[in-house]
Coordinates of C-alpha atoms (C1' of nucleotides) in Angstrom, one line a residue:
Chain A
X1 CA -15.8 -16.2 -6.1
X2 CA -16.2 -13.1 -7.5
X3 CA -13.8 -10.2 -7.3
X4 CA -15.7 -7.0 -5.1
X5 CA -13.5 -3.5 -6.1
X6 CA -14.6 -0.2 -3.4
X7 CA -16.1 2.0 -6.5
X8 CA -16.2 5.6 -5.5
X9 CA -18.4 6.3 -7.9
X10 CA -21.1 4.4 -6.1
X11 CA -19.7 4.9 -2.4
X12 CA -19.7 0.7 -2.0
X13 CA -17.5 -2.6 -3.3
X14 CA -19.2 -3.9 -6.0
X15 CA -18.7 -6.8 -7.6
X16 CA -16.2 -6.2 -10.5
X17 CA -18.3 -6.3 -13.8
X18 CA -16.7 -5.5 -17.1
X19 CA -18.5 -4.6 -20.6
X20 CA -17.0 -6.9 -22.2
X21 CA -16.2 -11.1 -21.2
X22 CA -12.9 -11.1 -19.8
X23 CA -11.9 -8.4 -20.6
X24 CA -11.4 -4.9 -18.1
X25 CA -10.5 -1.6 -20.1
X26 CA -8.3 0.5 -17.4
X27 CA -6.8 4.3 -17.4
X28 CA -5.0 5.8 -15.0
X29 CA -3.8 9.2 -14.5
X30 CA -0.5 9.8 -14.8
X31 CA 2.4 12.0 -13.5
X32 CA 3.3 15.6 -14.7
X33 CA 6.0 15.8 -15.3
X34 CA 8.3 18.6 -14.2
X35 CA 10.1 16.7 -11.4
X36 CA 11.6 13.8 -10.4
X37 CA 8.8 11.5 -8.7
X38 CA 7.9 11.4 -5.0
X39 CA 7.4 8.6 -3.4
X40 CA 3.8 8.7 -3.2
X41 CA 4.4 8.3 -7.2
X42 CA 5.3 5.5 -6.4
X43 CA 2.3 4.3 -4.4
X44 CA 0.1 4.8 -7.6
X45 CA 2.6 3.7 -9.4
X46 CA 3.1 -0.3 -7.4
X47 CA -1.1 -0.4 -6.1
X48 CA -2.1 0.0 -10.1
X49 CA 1.1 -2.5 -11.5
X50 CA 0.0 -5.0 -8.4
X51 CA -3.8 -4.5 -9.4
X52 CA -3.1 -4.7 -13.7
X53 CA -1.6 -8.4 -12.2
X54 CA -3.9 -9.8 -10.2
X55 CA -6.6 -8.8 -12.3
X56 CA -4.6 -10.9 -15.4
X57 CA -3.4 -13.6 -13.0
X58 CA -7.2 -13.9 -12.5
X59 CA -7.4 -14.5 -15.9
X60 CA -8.6 -10.8 -17.3
X61 CA -7.3 -9.2 -19.9
X62 CA -6.5 -5.9 -19.4
X63 CA -5.7 -2.6 -21.7
X64 CA -4.3 -0.3 -19.1
X65 CA -3.1 3.1 -20.6
X66 CA -1.4 5.3 -18.1
X67 CA -1.4 9.1 -19.7
X68 CA 1.5 12.0 -19.2
X69 CA 1.0 15.6 -18.8
X70 CA 3.4 17.2 -20.6
X71 CA 2.0 20.7 -21.3
X72 CA 0.7 22.5 -17.9
X73 CA 1.6 25.4 -15.7
X74 CA 3.5 23.7 -13.3
X75 CA 5.8 22.6 -16.6
X76 CA 5.7 26.1 -18.5
X77 CA 7.0 27.9 -14.7
X78 CA 9.9 24.9 -14.4
X79 CA 11.4 25.5 -17.6
X80 CA 11.8 29.2 -17.7
X81 CA 13.1 28.7 -14.1
X82 CA 15.3 25.7 -15.3
X83 CA 16.5 28.3 -19.3
X84 CA 14.8 25.5 -20.9
X85 CA 11.8 24.4 -23.2
X86 CA 8.8 23.0 -21.8
X87 CA 9.1 19.8 -24.1
X88 CA 12.7 19.5 -22.8
X89 CA 12.0 20.2 -19.7
X90 CA 9.0 17.0 -19.2
X91 CA 10.8 14.7 -21.3
X92 CA 13.7 15.4 -19.4
X93 CA 11.3 14.1 -15.9
X94 CA 9.3 11.5 -17.6
X95 CA 13.2 9.9 -18.6
X96 CA 13.6 9.7 -14.4
X97 CA 10.0 8.4 -14.2
X98 CA 11.1 5.9 -16.3
X99 CA 14.1 5.4 -14.3
X100 CA 12.4 4.3 -11.0
X101 CA 9.7 2.7 -12.2
X102 CA 12.0 0.4 -14.3
X103 CA 13.9 0.1 -10.4
X104 CA 10.6 -0.6 -9.1
X105 CA 10.1 -3.6 -11.4
X106 CA 7.1 -1.5 -12.4
X107 CA 5.5 -3.1 -15.8
X108 CA 5.3 -0.5 -18.5
X109 CA 1.4 -0.4 -19.4
X110 CA -0.5 -1.2 -22.1
X111 CA -0.2 3.0 -24.1
X112 CA 0.7 5.5 -22.1
X113 CA -0.2 8.5 -24.0
X114 CA 1.4 11.8 -24.5
X115 CA -1.7 15.7 -23.8
X116 CA 0.7 17.6 -26.1
X117 CA 0.7 14.1 -29.4
X118 CA -3.1 14.6 -28.7
X119 CA -4.4 17.7 -28.9
X120 CA -6.5 16.7 -32.4
X121 CA -8.5 14.8 -29.7
X122 CA -8.7 17.4 -27.4
X123 CA -9.9 20.3 -29.6
X124 CA -12.5 18.0 -31.5
X125 CA -14.0 16.8 -27.7
X126 CA -14.2 20.7 -26.9
X127 CA -16.0 21.8 -30.5
X128 CA -18.5 19.1 -29.4
X129 CA -19.0 20.9 -26.7
X130 CA -19.4 23.6 -27.6
X131 CA -22.3 23.0 -30.5
X132 CA -23.8 21.3 -28.0
X133 CA -24.0 24.6 -25.5
X134 CA -22.4 23.4 -23.2
X135 CA -19.4 24.9 -23.3
X136 CA -17.8 28.6 -24.3
X137 CA -15.5 31.2 -25.9
X138 CA -14.0 33.9 -23.6
X139 CA -11.8 35.8 -24.4
X140 CA -8.9 33.5 -25.8
X141 CA -10.2 30.8 -23.0
X142 CA -13.1 28.5 -23.8
X143 CA -15.2 27.5 -20.6
X144 CA -17.6 24.3 -19.5
X145 CA -20.3 25.5 -17.9
X146 CA -21.2 23.3 -15.2
X147 CA -25.1 23.8 -14.9
X148 CA -25.2 22.3 -18.3
X149 CA -24.1 18.9 -16.7
X150 CA -27.4 18.2 -14.2
X151 CA -25.1 14.9 -12.1
X152 CA -22.7 17.4 -12.0
X153 CA -20.8 16.2 -8.5
X154 CA -21.8 12.7 -8.6
X155 CA -18.8 11.3 -8.4
X156 CA -17.6 13.4 -5.2
X157 CA -20.4 13.5 -3.5
X158 CA -20.9 17.4 -3.3
X159 CA -23.5 19.9 -5.2
X160 CA -23.6 23.3 -7.0
X161 CA -25.0 25.1 -4.7
X162 CA -22.5 24.5 -2.0
X163 CA -19.8 24.3 -3.9
X164 CA -20.7 27.9 -5.5
X165 CA -21.1 29.1 -2.0
X166 CA -18.1 28.5 -1.0
X167 CA -15.7 29.2 -3.7
X168 CA -12.1 29.6 -2.8
X169 CA -11.7 28.9 -6.8
X170 CA -10.1 33.9 -7.7
X171 CA -13.0 35.1 -9.5
X172 CA -12.0 35.2 -13.4
X173 CA -14.0 38.2 -15.5
X174 CA -14.3 36.3 -18.1
X175 CA -16.1 33.2 -16.6
X176 CA -20.1 32.6 -16.2
X177 CA -20.0 31.0 -13.5
X178 CA -17.3 30.3 -11.1
X179 CA -17.8 26.5 -11.0
X180 CA -16.9 26.9 -14.7
X181 CA -13.8 25.6 -15.8
X182 CA -10.8 25.4 -18.4
X183 CA -11.1 23.3 -22.3
X184 CA -9.2 25.8 -23.2
X185 CA -6.8 28.2 -22.4
X186 CA -5.3 31.1 -24.8
X187 CA -1.5 31.4 -25.4
X188 CA 0.0 34.0 -23.3
X189 CA 3.5 35.1 -24.9
X190 CA 6.5 32.7 -24.8
X191 CA 4.4 30.2 -23.6
X192 CA 4.5 27.1 -25.6
X193 CA 1.5 26.7 -28.4
X194 CA -1.0 25.0 -30.8
X195 CA -3.5 26.2 -32.9
X196 CA -6.5 26.0 -32.6
X197 CA -10.5 27.0 -33.7
X198 CA -10.2 29.8 -30.6
X199 CA -6.9 30.9 -31.6
X200 CA -3.5 29.5 -30.6
X201 CA -3.5 28.1 -27.0
X202 CA -3.2 25.2 -24.9
X203 CA -5.9 22.1 -23.4
X204 CA -7.3 22.5 -20.3
X205 CA -5.9 19.8 -17.6
X206 CA -9.0 17.8 -17.1
X207 CA -10.6 18.0 -21.3
X208 CA -6.6 15.9 -21.5
X209 CA -8.2 13.1 -20.5
X210 CA -11.0 12.6 -21.4
X211 CA -10.0 12.6 -25.2
X212 CA -7.3 10.1 -24.9
X213 CA -9.6 7.7 -23.3
X214 CA -11.2 7.7 -25.4
X215 CA -9.1 7.9 -28.6
X216 CA -7.7 4.0 -26.7
X217 CA -10.7 3.2 -24.6
X218 CA -13.8 4.7 -25.8
X219 CA -16.5 6.4 -25.2
X220 CA -17.6 3.6 -22.2
X221 CA -15.3 1.7 -20.1
X222 CA -15.3 -0.3 -17.5
X223 CA -11.9 1.6 -14.7
X224 CA -10.6 5.0 -14.0
X225 CA -8.3 4.9 -11.5
X226 CA -5.8 8.0 -9.3
X227 CA -5.2 9.5 -6.2
X228 CA -7.4 9.9 -4.1
X229 CA -6.9 14.3 -5.0
X230 CA -8.5 13.7 -8.3
X231 CA -11.6 12.4 -7.3
X232 CA -12.0 16.9 -6.9
X233 CA -12.4 18.6 -9.7
X234 CA -9.7 16.5 -12.7
X235 CA -11.9 13.0 -12.8
X236 CA -15.3 14.7 -11.6
X237 CA -15.1 17.0 -14.6
X238 CA -13.5 13.4 -16.5
X239 CA -17.1 12.8 -16.2
X240 CA -19.0 16.4 -16.5
X241 CA -17.1 16.6 -20.3
X242 CA -16.7 13.2 -21.1
X243 CA -20.7 12.0 -20.3
X244 CA -21.9 15.5 -22.2
X245 CA -20.1 15.1 -25.5
X246 CA -20.8 11.6 -25.4
X247 CA -24.5 11.4 -24.6
X248 CA -22.6 7.7 -22.5
X249 CA -21.6 7.1 -19.6
X250 CA -18.2 7.5 -18.6
X251 CA -17.2 5.3 -17.0
X252 CA -18.1 1.6 -14.7
X253 CA -15.9 1.7 -11.9
X254 CA -13.7 4.9 -9.9
X255 CA -10.7 3.1 -7.5
X256 CA -8.9 5.8 -6.2
X257 CA -5.9 5.2 -3.7
X258 CA -4.5 6.4 0.0
X259 CA -1.8 9.2 0.5
X260 CA 1.8 8.6 2.0
X261 CA 1.9 10.6 5.0
X262 CA 4.6 11.8 7.2
X263 CA 4.0 11.9 10.3
X264 CA -0.3 11.6 9.5
X265 CA 1.1 14.3 7.2
X266 CA -0.4 14.2 3.3
X267 CA 3.1 14.5 1.6
X268 CA 3.4 16.9 -0.8
X269 CA 6.0 19.8 -2.6
X270 CA 3.9 22.8 -0.6
X271 CA 5.0 21.1 2.8
X272 CA 8.1 20.4 0.9
X273 CA 7.7 17.0 4.0
X274 CA 8.5 14.3 0.7
X275 CA 10.7 11.6 -0.6
X276 CA 11.6 11.2 -3.6
X277 CA 11.9 7.8 -5.2
X278 CA 15.6 7.5 -5.4
X279 CA 16.1 8.9 -1.8
X280 CA 14.4 5.9 -0.5
X281 CA 16.3 3.7 -3.5
X282 CA 19.5 5.4 -1.6
X283 CA 19.4 3.5 1.2
X284 CA 16.4 0.3 0.4
X285 CA 16.6 -2.8 -1.7
X286 CA 13.3 -2.1 -4.1
X287 CA 11.6 -5.4 -2.9
X288 CA 11.8 -2.8 0.9
X289 CA 10.1 -0.1 -0.9
X290 CA 6.9 -2.6 -2.6
X291 CA 7.1 -4.6 0.8
X292 CA 6.2 -1.4 2.6
X293 CA 3.3 -0.9 -0.2
X294 CA 1.4 -3.1 -0.1
X295 CA 1.4 -3.9 3.9
X296 CA -1.7 -1.4 4.3
X297 CA -4.5 -2.3 1.5
X298 CA -4.3 0.9 -1.2
X299 CA -7.4 2.9 -0.1
X300 CA -5.6 3.3 3.4
X301 CA -3.0 6.1 4.3
X302 CA 0.2 4.6 4.2
X303 CA 2.2 6.4 7.4
X304 CA 6.2 6.1 6.0
X305 CA 9.3 6.8 9.0
X306 CA 12.4 5.2 8.4
X307 CA 11.1 2.7 11.6
X308 CA 8.1 1.3 8.6
X309 CA 10.9 1.1 6.3
X310 CA 12.7 -1.2 8.7
X311 CA 10.1 -3.4 9.4
X312 CA 9.3 -4.2 6.1
X313 CA 13.0 -4.4 5.5
X314 CA 13.0 -7.4 9.1
X315 CA 9.6 -8.7 7.4
X316 CA 10.8 -9.2 3.8
X317 CA 13.9 -10.6 5.1
X318 CA 12.0 -13.2 6.8
X319 CA 10.0 -14.5 4.2
X320 CA 13.7 -14.9 2.0
X321 CA 15.4 -17.0 4.8
X322 CA 12.4 -19.3 4.5
X323 CA 12.5 -19.5 1.1
X324 CA 16.2 -19.6 1.1
X325 CA 16.2 -22.8 3.0
X326 CA 13.7 -24.5 1.7
X327 CA 15.3 -23.7 -1.5
X328 CA 18.8 -25.7 0.4
X329 CA 16.6 -28.4 0.9
X330 CA 17.3 -31.3 -2.0
X331 CA 15.5 -33.4 -3.0
X332 CA 18.0 -36.6 -3.0
X333 CA 18.2 -36.4 0.3
X334 CA 14.8 -37.3 0.3
X335 CA 13.6 -41.2 0.2
X336 CA 11.0 -42.5 -1.3
X337 CA 9.6 -45.3 2.3
X338 CA 10.7 -42.7 5.3
X339 CA 7.1 -41.8 7.0
X340 CA 5.9 -38.0 6.6
X341 CA 6.6 -35.6 9.9
X342 CA 4.9 -32.8 8.5
X343 CA 2.1 -31.9 11.1
X344 CA -1.7 -31.9 9.7
X345 CA -2.8 -28.0 11.1
X346 CA 0.4 -27.2 9.2
X347 CA 0.2 -29.0 5.5
X348 CA -3.6 -27.5 5.8
X349 CA -1.8 -23.9 5.9
X350 CA 0.7 -24.3 3.1
X351 CA -1.9 -25.7 0.9
X352 CA -4.5 -23.4 1.9
X353 CA -2.3 -20.7 0.6
X354 CA -3.3 -19.9 -2.9
X355 CA -7.0 -20.2 -1.9
X356 CA -6.5 -17.9 1.7
X357 CA -4.5 -15.6 -0.6
X358 CA -7.4 -15.4 -3.3
X359 CA -10.6 -14.6 -1.5
X360 CA -7.9 -11.4 0.4
X361 CA -6.8 -10.4 -2.7
X362 CA -10.7 -10.6 -4.3
X363 CA -11.3 -8.4 -1.5
X364 CA -11.1 -4.9 -2.9
X365 CA -6.7 -5.9 -3.3
X366 CA -6.4 -5.7 0.4
X367 CA -2.8 -7.1 0.4
X368 CA -2.1 -6.3 4.2
X369 CA -4.3 -9.5 4.5
X370 CA -2.7 -11.1 2.1
X371 CA 0.4 -10.3 3.6
X372 CA -1.0 -12.3 6.6
X373 CA -1.4 -15.3 5.2
X374 CA 2.3 -15.0 3.4
X375 CA 4.2 -15.4 6.7
X376 CA 1.2 -18.1 8.2
X377 CA 2.3 -20.0 5.7
X378 CA 6.4 -19.0 5.9
X379 CA 5.9 -19.9 9.4
X380 CA 4.1 -23.6 8.3
X381 CA 7.2 -23.9 6.0
X382 CA 9.1 -23.0 9.0
X383 CA 7.6 -25.4 11.1
X384 CA 8.2 -28.7 8.7
X385 CA 11.5 -27.4 7.3
X386 CA 12.5 -27.2 11.3
X387 CA 11.4 -31.0 11.4
X388 CA 12.2 -32.9 9.3
X389 CA 15.1 -35.7 10.4
X390 CA 18.2 -36.1 8.4
X391 CA 16.2 -39.3 6.4
X392 CA 13.2 -37.4 5.4
X393 CA 10.7 -38.4 3.6
X394 CA 11.2 -37.6 -0.5
X395 CA 7.4 -36.4 -0.4
X396 CA 7.4 -34.1 2.5
X397 CA 10.5 -32.0 0.6
X398 CA 8.6 -32.2 -2.9
X399 CA 5.4 -30.9 -1.0
X400 CA 7.9 -28.5 0.9
X401 CA 9.3 -26.6 -1.6
X402 CA 5.5 -26.9 -4.5
X403 CA 4.8 -24.2 -1.5
X404 CA 7.6 -22.0 -1.4
X405 CA 7.4 -22.1 -5.7
X406 CA 3.5 -21.0 -4.5
X407 CA 4.4 -18.8 -2.5
X408 CA 7.3 -16.4 -4.9
X409 CA 4.3 -17.4 -7.8
X410 CA 1.8 -15.1 -5.7
X411 CA 4.1 -12.8 -3.8
X412 CA 5.4 -12.1 -7.4
X413 CA 1.8 -10.5 -7.9
X414 CA 2.7 -7.7 -5.1
X415 CA 6.5 -7.8 -7.2
X416 CA 7.9 -10.1 -3.8
X417 CA 10.4 -12.8 -3.8
X418 CA 11.5 -11.8 -7.4
X419 CA 15.4 -11.9 -6.4
X420 CA 17.0 -15.2 -6.2
X421 CA 17.2 -15.5 -2.0
X422 CA 20.2 -15.8 -1.1
X423 CA 21.0 -13.1 -3.5
X424 CA 18.5 -10.3 -2.0
X425 CA 20.3 -11.5 1.3
X426 CA 23.8 -11.0 0.2
X427 CA 22.6 -7.6 -1.4
X428 CA 20.9 -7.0 1.9
X429 CA 23.6 -7.3 4.1
X430 CA 26.2 -4.9 1.7
X431 CA 23.5 -2.4 1.9
X432 CA 23.7 -2.3 5.3
X433 CA 27.8 -2.7 5.1
X434 CA 28.2 0.3 3.4
X435 CA 26.5 2.2 6.0
X436 CA 29.3 1.3 8.7
X437 CA 32.8 2.1 8.3
X438 CA 33.8 -1.2 8.8
X439 CA 35.3 -4.0 6.8
X440 CA 34.7 -6.9 5.0
X441 CA 38.4 -8.9 4.7
X442 CA 39.1 -7.5 8.8
X443 CA 35.1 -9.4 10.2
X444 CA 36.4 -11.7 8.2
X445 CA 40.1 -11.5 9.9
X446 CA 38.3 -11.1 13.1
X447 CA 36.6 -14.2 12.9
X448 CA 39.3 -16.2 11.9
X449 CA 41.1 -14.9 15.7
X450 CA 38.0 -16.0 17.6
X451 CA 37.5 -19.2 15.4
X452 CA 40.9 -20.1 16.4
X453 CA 40.2 -19.2 20.5
X454 CA 36.7 -21.7 19.9
X455 CA 38.6 -25.0 19.2
X456 CA 41.3 -23.7 22.0
X457 CA 38.3 -23.1 24.0
X458 CA 39.7 -19.7 24.9
X459 CA 36.1 -18.1 25.6
X460 CA 37.0 -14.8 27.0
X461 CA 38.8 -14.0 23.8
X462 CA 36.5 -15.3 21.6
X463 CA 33.8 -12.7 23.2
X464 CA 35.4 -10.1 23.4
X465 CA 35.9 -10.7 19.6
X466 CA 32.2 -11.2 19.7
X467 CA 31.6 -7.8 21.6
X468 CA 34.0 -5.8 19.4
X469 CA 31.9 -6.8 16.5
X470 CA 28.8 -6.3 18.1
X471 CA 29.7 -3.3 18.8
X472 CA 30.4 -2.3 15.2
X473 CA 27.1 -3.6 14.5
X474 CA 28.1 -6.4 13.1
X475 CA 26.1 -9.8 14.1
X476 CA 27.8 -13.5 14.5
X477 CA 25.8 -17.0 13.6
X478 CA 27.9 -20.1 14.5
X479 CA 26.6 -22.9 12.9
X480 CA 27.5 -26.7 11.3
X481 CA 28.5 -24.9 8.0
X482 CA 30.6 -22.7 9.8
X483 CA 30.5 -18.7 11.7
X484 CA 27.8 -16.2 9.3
X485 CA 28.0 -13.4 10.6
X486 CA 24.9 -10.2 9.3
X487 CA 25.5 -6.7 9.9
X488 CA 22.9 -5.3 12.9
X489 CA 19.9 -2.2 11.9
X490 CA 21.0 0.1 14.4
Chain B
rG1 C1' -18.4 26.0 7.3
rG2 C1' -19.4 21.7 3.3
rC3 C1' -18.0 17.5 2.1
rG4 C1' -15.7 12.7 3.0
rG5 C1' -11.9 8.9 5.4
rC6 C1' -10.2 7.4 10.0
rG7 C1' -10.3 5.8 15.3
rU8 C1' -7.8 -2.5 17.0
rA9 C1' -2.0 -4.7 21.5
rG10 C1' 4.6 -1.3 22.4
rC11 C1' 4.1 1.1 17.2
rC12 C1' 2.6 -1.3 12.8
rA13 C1' -2.0 -4.1 10.3
rA14 C1' -6.1 -7.2 9.2
rG15 C1' -11.3 -9.1 10.4
rU16 C1' -17.6 -8.6 4.0
rG17 C1' -23.2 -9.3 12.3
rG18 C1' -22.6 -15.1 15.2
rC19 C1' -16.9 -20.2 15.6
rU20 C1' -10.5 -19.7 19.6
rA21 C1' -10.1 -10.3 17.2
rA22 C1' -5.0 -12.7 11.6
rG23 C1' 0.0 -11.6 9.8
rG24 C1' 4.4 -8.2 10.5
rC25 C1' 7.6 -5.9 13.3
rA26 C1' 9.1 -4.8 18.3
rG27 C1' 9.6 -7.7 24.2
rU28 C1' 9.4 -11.9 27.7
rG29 C1' 10.2 -17.0 28.2
rG30 C1' 11.5 -21.5 26.9
rU31 C1' 14.4 -25.7 23.2
rC32 C1' 19.4 -25.5 20.0
rU33 C1' 24.0 -23.0 21.5
rG34 C1' 30.7 -23.6 25.2
rC35 C1' 28.5 -18.3 25.6
rA36 C1' 25.0 -15.8 22.0
rA37 C1' 23.5 -15.2 17.4
rA38 C1' 19.1 -16.9 13.1
rA39 C1' 15.7 -20.7 13.5
rC40 C1' 11.6 -23.7 16.4
rC41 C1' 8.1 -23.2 20.3
rA42 C1' 5.4 -21.1 23.9
rU43 C1' 3.4 -15.4 25.6
rU44 C1' 1.8 -10.2 25.0
rA45 C1' -6.9 -7.1 23.7
rU46 C1' -12.5 -10.6 28.9
rU47 C1' -11.9 -6.2 24.4
rC48 C1' -11.9 -3.2 19.0
rA49 C1' -11.3 6.2 21.3
rG50 C1' -16.3 7.4 24.0
rC51 C1' -21.4 7.3 25.4
rG52 C1' -26.1 5.3 23.9
rG53 C1' -29.6 2.8 20.2
rU54 C1' -30.9 -1.8 16.7
rU55 C1' -30.8 -6.8 17.4
rC56 C1' -31.3 -13.6 20.1
rG57 C1' -26.0 -11.1 18.8
rA58 C1' -22.2 -6.0 16.9
rC59 C1' -15.2 -4.6 16.4
rU60 C1' -18.5 -5.0 12.3
rC61 C1' -25.2 -1.5 11.3
rC62 C1' -27.6 3.4 13.1
rG63 C1' -26.7 8.4 16.8
rC64 C1' -24.7 11.5 19.8
rU65 C1' -19.3 13.1 22.0
rC66 C1' -14.0 13.8 21.2
rG67 C1' -10.0 13.6 18.6
rC68 C1' -7.1 12.6 13.5
rC69 C1' -6.7 12.9 8.7
rG70 C1' -7.9 14.3 3.2
rC71 C1' -10.7 17.8 -0.7
rC72 C1' -13.0 22.1 -1.4
rU73 C1' -7.1 25.9 -5.6
rC74 C1' -2.2 22.0 -8.9
rC75 C1' -1.3 18.3 -6.3
rA76 C1' -0.6 10.6 -6.8

RNA sequence: GGCGGCGUAGCCAAGUGGCUAAGGCAGUGGUCUGCAAAACCAUUAUUCAGCGGUUCGACUCCGCUCGCCGCCUCCA
């Protein structure tokens, strides 16, 4: 099977092709660091983390570059508000970004260039564009001549005439054409500034990525990613800059992920409807957020809500409970001579898990379908464990344990089931416990009293205690090894 | 207005023209249990926004209508 990926450039799912056999060069647009990251940023980082991990699992070598935009109008404005330098502000939020990424268990890309470290590479490209007559200096700024790039609009499916007609961009006297975009901005007093052949200034946003991708991945590379909102103008402009400067195709496959929405509206700072990553991680285990993010295919919108997070938590718990159950099985309790009790249908489901997972993931990284396969396999594993006799066949135990090993290996590609199952279930319990009023020692005292009542067959009092605990969101579970309790989700 | 996407059960969500429309959450019935809970079993879409068309056959392709969303300005 080959991996098929939706390419924004062609509008179709295409078999993955690489310029060098077995090697994928990937560039992803990272954050502009001027504030804490919200869940939308988390989705972006998670999506490409999953993609890179899957490609590596499929034996591709991946060179993954993700940049930081650390110079930009918003950074300058925010730094002014906070009375610090834009450099300090950008550095601070890069540190905060790493804190969030580490908590989410996201691997670092291979290369993480910062815009301010690559000014020379940017002025070099701008110079090349000016030499080719594709850029012009106007006042202290340098602009790109959109009319000189005939393929402008090929990524976003627009044409220049329509865009000019509907242009909503503020009129800028300096520009020859309203669609021309800035490559170099002359500096205003008090702004960070770098020297250039066109006077002191700073780079425009789009040129960063053209310069840094060329430095680290070459003039033509395999894959470029980002959010759907970057298709126009950012990625369109990158193509225009890079292809005009290099005279070569820029990127083979463009990968764009969907937004996180709240009540079906895009999460954004201007609407004020965003939640930061740390807001979420305050209430939920990081794997719950990951599970939630991967419950939908990466290109579709993902609507955030408390109830969706609760559903995700319940689902993930189900997976962990299965793992815990199988890990509790003692291989020494199995005997060679016992007959298998596994039914064929379950054996097939468990045995084909990896192949089915690959089919789902090969189809444009369909994590939603892949999660379905996890659950389908878990159902088969749970059913098999349930049917195990007191002296089970050793082969059955070995088979189920290998099923769980496979499950964990595959789930790890989405960053799931990385924790020890018992620890995870305990951590979830503690998290929920911290949000209610009852104390753990009180619970244990009440359980002890209830168990005495149960021995005495005082069912009335025993049920009273259980109801009391339930009123405090504590649910009891009487098992062969004693009474366990869980915090009921409200 | 231009361009793009989406509309599948109470909610979420797969489904790359053809075997019984995955899976999760929630619900209901059963097994287990003193009763519960968990787990397991069973069950929940004659139907895929609506209407036409292509086809031997369409949730899947085409057209129109309705509804929602995004981009066109910084944006993951």
